[in-house]
GROMACS .gro file of C-alpha atoms in nm:
model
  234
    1UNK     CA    1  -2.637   0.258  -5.460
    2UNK     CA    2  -2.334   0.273  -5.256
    3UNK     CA    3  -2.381   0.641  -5.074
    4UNK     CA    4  -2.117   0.774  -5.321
    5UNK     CA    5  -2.226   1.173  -5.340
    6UNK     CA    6  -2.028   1.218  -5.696
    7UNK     CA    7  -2.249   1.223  -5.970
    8UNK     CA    8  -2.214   0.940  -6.232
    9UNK     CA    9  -2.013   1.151  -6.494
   10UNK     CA   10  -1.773   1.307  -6.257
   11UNK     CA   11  -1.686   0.953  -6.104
   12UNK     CA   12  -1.691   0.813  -6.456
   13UNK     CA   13  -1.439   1.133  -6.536
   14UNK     CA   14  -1.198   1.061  -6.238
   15UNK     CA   15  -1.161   0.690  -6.300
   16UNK     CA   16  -1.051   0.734  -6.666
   17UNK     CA   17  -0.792   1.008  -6.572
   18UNK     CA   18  -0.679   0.779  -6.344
   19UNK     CA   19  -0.659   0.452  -6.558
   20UNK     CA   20  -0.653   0.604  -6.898
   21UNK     CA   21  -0.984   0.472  -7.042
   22UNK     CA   22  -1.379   0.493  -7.024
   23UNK     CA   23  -1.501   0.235  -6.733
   24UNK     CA   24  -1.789   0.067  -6.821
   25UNK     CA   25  -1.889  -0.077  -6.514
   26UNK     CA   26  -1.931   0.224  -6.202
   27UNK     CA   27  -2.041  -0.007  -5.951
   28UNK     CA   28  -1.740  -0.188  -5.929
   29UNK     CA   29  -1.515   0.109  -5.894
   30UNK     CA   30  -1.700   0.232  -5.646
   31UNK     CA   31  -1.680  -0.064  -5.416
   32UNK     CA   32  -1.296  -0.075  -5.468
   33UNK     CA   33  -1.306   0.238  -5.290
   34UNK     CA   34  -1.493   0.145  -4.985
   35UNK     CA   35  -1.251  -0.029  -4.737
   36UNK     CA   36  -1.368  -0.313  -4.477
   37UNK     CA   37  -1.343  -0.066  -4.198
   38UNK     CA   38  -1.608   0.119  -4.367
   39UNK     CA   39  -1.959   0.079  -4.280
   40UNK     CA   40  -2.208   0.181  -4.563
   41UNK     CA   41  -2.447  -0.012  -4.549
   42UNK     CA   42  -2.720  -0.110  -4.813
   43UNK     CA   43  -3.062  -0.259  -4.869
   44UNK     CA   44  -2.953  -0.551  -5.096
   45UNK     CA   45  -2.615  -0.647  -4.937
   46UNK     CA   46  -2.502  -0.531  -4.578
   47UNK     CA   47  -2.189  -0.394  -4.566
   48UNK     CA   48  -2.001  -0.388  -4.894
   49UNK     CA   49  -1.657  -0.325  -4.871
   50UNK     CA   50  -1.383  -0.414  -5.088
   51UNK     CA   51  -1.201  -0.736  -4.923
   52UNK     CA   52  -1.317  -0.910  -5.252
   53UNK     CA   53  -1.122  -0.724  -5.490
   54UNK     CA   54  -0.890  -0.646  -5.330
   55UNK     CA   55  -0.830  -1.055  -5.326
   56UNK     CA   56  -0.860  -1.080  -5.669
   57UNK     CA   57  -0.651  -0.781  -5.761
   58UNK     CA   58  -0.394  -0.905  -5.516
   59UNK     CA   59  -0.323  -1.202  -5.715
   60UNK     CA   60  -0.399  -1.065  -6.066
   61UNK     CA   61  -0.139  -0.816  -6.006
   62UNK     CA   62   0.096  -1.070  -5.860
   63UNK     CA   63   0.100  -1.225  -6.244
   64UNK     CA   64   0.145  -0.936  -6.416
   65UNK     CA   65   0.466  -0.858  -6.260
   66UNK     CA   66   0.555  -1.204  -6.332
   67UNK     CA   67   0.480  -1.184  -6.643
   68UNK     CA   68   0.688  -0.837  -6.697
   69UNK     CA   69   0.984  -0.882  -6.483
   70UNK     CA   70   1.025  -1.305  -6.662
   71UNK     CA   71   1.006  -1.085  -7.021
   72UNK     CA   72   1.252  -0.783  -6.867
   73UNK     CA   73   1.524  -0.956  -6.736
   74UNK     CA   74   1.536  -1.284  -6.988
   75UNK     CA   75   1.884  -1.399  -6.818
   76UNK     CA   76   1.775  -1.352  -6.454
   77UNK     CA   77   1.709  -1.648  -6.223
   78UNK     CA   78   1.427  -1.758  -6.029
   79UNK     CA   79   1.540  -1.605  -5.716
   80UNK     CA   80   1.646  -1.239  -5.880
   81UNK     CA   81   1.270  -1.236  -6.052
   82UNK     CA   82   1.101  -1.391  -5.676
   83UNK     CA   83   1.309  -1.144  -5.478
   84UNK     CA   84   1.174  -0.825  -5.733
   85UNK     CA   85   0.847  -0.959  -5.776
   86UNK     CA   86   0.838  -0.927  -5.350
   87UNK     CA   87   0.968  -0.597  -5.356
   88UNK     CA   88   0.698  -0.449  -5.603
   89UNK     CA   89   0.440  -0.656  -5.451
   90UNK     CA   90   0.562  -0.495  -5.067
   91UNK     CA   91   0.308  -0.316  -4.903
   92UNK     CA   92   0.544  -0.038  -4.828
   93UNK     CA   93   0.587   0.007  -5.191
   94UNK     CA   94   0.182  -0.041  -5.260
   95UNK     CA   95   0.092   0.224  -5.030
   96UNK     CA   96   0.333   0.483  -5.229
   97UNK     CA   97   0.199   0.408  -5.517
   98UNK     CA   98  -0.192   0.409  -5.428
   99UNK     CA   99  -0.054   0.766  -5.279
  100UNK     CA  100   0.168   0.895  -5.557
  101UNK     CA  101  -0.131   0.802  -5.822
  102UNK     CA  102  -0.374   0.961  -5.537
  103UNK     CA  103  -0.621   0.693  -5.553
  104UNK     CA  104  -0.603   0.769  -5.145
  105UNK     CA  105  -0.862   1.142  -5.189
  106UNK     CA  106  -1.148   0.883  -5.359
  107UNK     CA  107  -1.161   0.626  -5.061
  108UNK     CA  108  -1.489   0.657  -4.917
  109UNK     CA  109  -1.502   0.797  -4.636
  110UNK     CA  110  -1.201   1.028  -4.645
  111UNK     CA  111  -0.880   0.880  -4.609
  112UNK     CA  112  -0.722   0.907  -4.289
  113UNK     CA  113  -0.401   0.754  -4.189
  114UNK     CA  114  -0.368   0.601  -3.884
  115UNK     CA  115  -0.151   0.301  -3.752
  116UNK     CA  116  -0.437   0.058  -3.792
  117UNK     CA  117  -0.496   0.174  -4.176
  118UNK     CA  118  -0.160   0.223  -4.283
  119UNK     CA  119  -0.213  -0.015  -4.531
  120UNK     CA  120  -0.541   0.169  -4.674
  121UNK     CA  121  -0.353   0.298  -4.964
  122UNK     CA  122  -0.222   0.026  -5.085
  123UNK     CA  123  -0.514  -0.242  -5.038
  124UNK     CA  124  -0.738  -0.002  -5.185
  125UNK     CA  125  -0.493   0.008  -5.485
  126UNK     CA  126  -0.523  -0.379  -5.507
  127UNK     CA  127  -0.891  -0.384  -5.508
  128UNK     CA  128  -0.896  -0.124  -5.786
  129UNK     CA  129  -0.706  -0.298  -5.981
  130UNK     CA  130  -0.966  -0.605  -5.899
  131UNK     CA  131  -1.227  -0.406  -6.032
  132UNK     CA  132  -1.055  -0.257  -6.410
  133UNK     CA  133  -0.993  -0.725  -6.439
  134UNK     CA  134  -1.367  -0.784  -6.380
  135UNK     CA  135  -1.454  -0.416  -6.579
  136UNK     CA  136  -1.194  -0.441  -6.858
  137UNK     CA  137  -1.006  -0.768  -6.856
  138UNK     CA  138  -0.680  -0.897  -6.788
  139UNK     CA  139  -0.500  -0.716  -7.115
  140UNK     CA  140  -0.694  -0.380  -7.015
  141UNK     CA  141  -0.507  -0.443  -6.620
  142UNK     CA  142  -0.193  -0.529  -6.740
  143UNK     CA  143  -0.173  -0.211  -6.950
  144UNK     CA  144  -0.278  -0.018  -6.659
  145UNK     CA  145   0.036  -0.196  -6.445
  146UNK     CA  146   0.312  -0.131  -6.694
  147UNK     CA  147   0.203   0.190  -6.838
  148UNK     CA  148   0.115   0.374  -6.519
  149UNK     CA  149   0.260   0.180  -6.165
  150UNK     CA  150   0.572   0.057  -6.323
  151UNK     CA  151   0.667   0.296  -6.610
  152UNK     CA  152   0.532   0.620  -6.448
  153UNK     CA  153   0.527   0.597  -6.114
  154UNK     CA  154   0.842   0.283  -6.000
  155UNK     CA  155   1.226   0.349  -6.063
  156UNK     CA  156   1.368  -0.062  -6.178
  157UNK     CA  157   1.685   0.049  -6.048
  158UNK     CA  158   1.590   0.144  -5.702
  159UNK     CA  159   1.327  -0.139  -5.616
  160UNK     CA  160   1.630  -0.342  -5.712
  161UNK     CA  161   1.890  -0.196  -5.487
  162UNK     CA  162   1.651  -0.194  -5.214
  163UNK     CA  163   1.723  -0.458  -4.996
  164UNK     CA  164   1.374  -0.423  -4.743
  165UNK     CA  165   1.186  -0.742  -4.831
  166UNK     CA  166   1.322  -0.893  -4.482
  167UNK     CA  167   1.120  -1.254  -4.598
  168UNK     CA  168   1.326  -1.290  -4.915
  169UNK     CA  169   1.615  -1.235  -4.700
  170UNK     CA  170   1.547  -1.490  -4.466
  171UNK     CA  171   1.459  -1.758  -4.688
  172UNK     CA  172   1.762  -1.625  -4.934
  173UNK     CA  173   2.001  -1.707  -4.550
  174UNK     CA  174   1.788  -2.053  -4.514
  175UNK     CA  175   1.873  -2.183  -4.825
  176UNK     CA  176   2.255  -2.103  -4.863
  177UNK     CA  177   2.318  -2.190  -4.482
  178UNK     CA  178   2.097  -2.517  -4.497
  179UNK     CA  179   1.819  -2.427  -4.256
  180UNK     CA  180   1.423  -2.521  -4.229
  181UNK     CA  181   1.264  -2.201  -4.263
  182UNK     CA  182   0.864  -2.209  -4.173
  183UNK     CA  183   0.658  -1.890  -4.092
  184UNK     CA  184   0.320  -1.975  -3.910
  185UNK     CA  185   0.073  -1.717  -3.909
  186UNK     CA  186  -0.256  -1.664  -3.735
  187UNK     CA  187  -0.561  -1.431  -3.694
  188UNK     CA  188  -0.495  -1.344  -3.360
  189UNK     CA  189  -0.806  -1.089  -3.279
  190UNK     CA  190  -1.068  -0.844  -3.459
  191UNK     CA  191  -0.998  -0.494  -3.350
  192UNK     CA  192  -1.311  -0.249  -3.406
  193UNK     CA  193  -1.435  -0.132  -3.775
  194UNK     CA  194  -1.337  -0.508  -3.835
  195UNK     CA  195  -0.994  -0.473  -3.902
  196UNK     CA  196  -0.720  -0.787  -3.840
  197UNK     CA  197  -0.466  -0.818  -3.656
  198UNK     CA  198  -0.190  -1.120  -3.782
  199UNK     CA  199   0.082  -1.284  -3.600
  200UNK     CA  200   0.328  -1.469  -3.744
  201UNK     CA  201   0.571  -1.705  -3.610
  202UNK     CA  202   0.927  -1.747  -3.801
  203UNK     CA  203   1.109  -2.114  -3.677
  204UNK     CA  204   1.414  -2.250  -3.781
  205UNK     CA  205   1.380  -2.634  -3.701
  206UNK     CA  206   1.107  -2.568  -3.507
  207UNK     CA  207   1.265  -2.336  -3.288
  208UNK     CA  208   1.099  -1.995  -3.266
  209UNK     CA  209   1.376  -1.720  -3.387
  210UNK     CA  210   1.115  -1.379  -3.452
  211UNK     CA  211   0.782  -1.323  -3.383
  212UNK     CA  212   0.578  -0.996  -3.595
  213UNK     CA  213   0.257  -0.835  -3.558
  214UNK     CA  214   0.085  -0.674  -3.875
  215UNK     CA  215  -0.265  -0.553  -4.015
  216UNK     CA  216  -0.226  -0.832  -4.338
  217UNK     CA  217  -0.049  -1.187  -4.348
  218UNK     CA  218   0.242  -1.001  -4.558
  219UNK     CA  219   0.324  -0.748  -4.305
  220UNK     CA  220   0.344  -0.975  -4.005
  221UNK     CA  221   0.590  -1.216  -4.220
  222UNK     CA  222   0.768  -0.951  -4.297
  223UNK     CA  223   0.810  -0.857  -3.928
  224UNK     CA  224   0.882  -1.141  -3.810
  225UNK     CA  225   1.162  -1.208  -4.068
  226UNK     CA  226   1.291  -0.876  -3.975
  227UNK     CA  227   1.328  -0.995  -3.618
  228UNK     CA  228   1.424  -1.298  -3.692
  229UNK     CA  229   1.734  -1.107  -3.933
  230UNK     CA  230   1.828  -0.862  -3.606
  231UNK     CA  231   1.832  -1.205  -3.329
  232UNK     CA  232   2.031  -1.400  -3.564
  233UNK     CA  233   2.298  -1.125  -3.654
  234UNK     CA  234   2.244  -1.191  -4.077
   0.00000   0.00000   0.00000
């Protein structure tokens, strides 16, 4: 159905020694692997890709790390568990993990980075983990989280004495030195194989202080906070 050449056991034989159990569903799998700069095209839908999922993934894995960093670190405040939660969340560190757990050699077609699809790794890991909610539920996907991308595969320590999440930095700066923080972000143009392109716009009371360009709304905030960070000396 979806121009996959694996046969239905092998697929069915790579997904469960990636996630650790027997999918039940193929289909959706297989559409977590197809990113929107794909074009397979079928007779019932035109163009399935996995923008969808990876949606739905996006903010299903969002509460799971919630969920397990509130429970990890019980006398923590809001803006220790926000700033983490950012940090996992990062699309640097979602595109080492899609890599490191080599979900990367079952996009369809090939994986190939390039500075448009930087980001394939990482969306593609989001989607996936959009299709074991729909497949297997939310308990199923939050095993899958913990066990694998943050036992296995993500040191605590290190996400926690990295300081890259340029956003949380800003906002951290706003809110001990008084300021109006906004970011305004836009579509600004469709490159070819449908891929985005955002801009984002970081003002301090209304006053433009860093601009950033990025393939999702996340990388061009974090950007712009970035140059917003190096023009205002922080």
């Amino acid at each position: 159905m979806f121009g996959f050449n694996l046969k239905r056991n092998s697929f069915a034989t790579q997904i469960k020694k990636l996630t650790g159990f027997k999918p039940r569903t193929l289909q959706l799998y297989k559409q977590a692997l197809i990113p929107k700069s794909s074009t397979i095209n079928i007779i019932e839908k035109p163009s399935v890709h996995n923008e969808r999922l990876e949606y739905l993934g996006d903010a299903i894995l969002e509460a799971i790390i919630t969920d397990y960093l509130y429970n990890k670190f019980p006398y923590k405040d809001e803006g220790f568990l926000t700033k983490l939660r950012s940090k996992f969340v990062n699309r640097t560190h979602l595109n080492d993990l899609g890599i490191r757990i080599e979900i990367n050699k079952l996009i369809k077609p090939p994986f190939r980075q390039n500075k448009h699809k930087k980001n394939l790794a990482g969306d593609t890991l989001e989607a996936f983990i959009g299709a074991i909610y729909l497949d297997k539920g939310f308990t199923v996907t939050k095993k899958f989280v913990i066990k694998t991308l943050i036992h296995k595969y993500t040191n605590m320590d290190v996400l926690i004495q990295n300081d890259t999440d340029y956003k949380s930095k800003i906002l951290e700066w706003g809110q001990q030195s008084k300021k109006n923080i906004t970011f305004l972000t836009s579509e600004e143009s469709k490159l070819k194989n449908n891929l985005s392109i955002f801009h984002t716009r970081l003002s301090i009371h209304e006053k433009i202080i860093g601009e950033g360009n990025g393939s999702t709304k996340r990388e061009s905030e974090q950007n712009a906070a970035a140059n917003a960070i190096i023009s205002l000396n922080i």
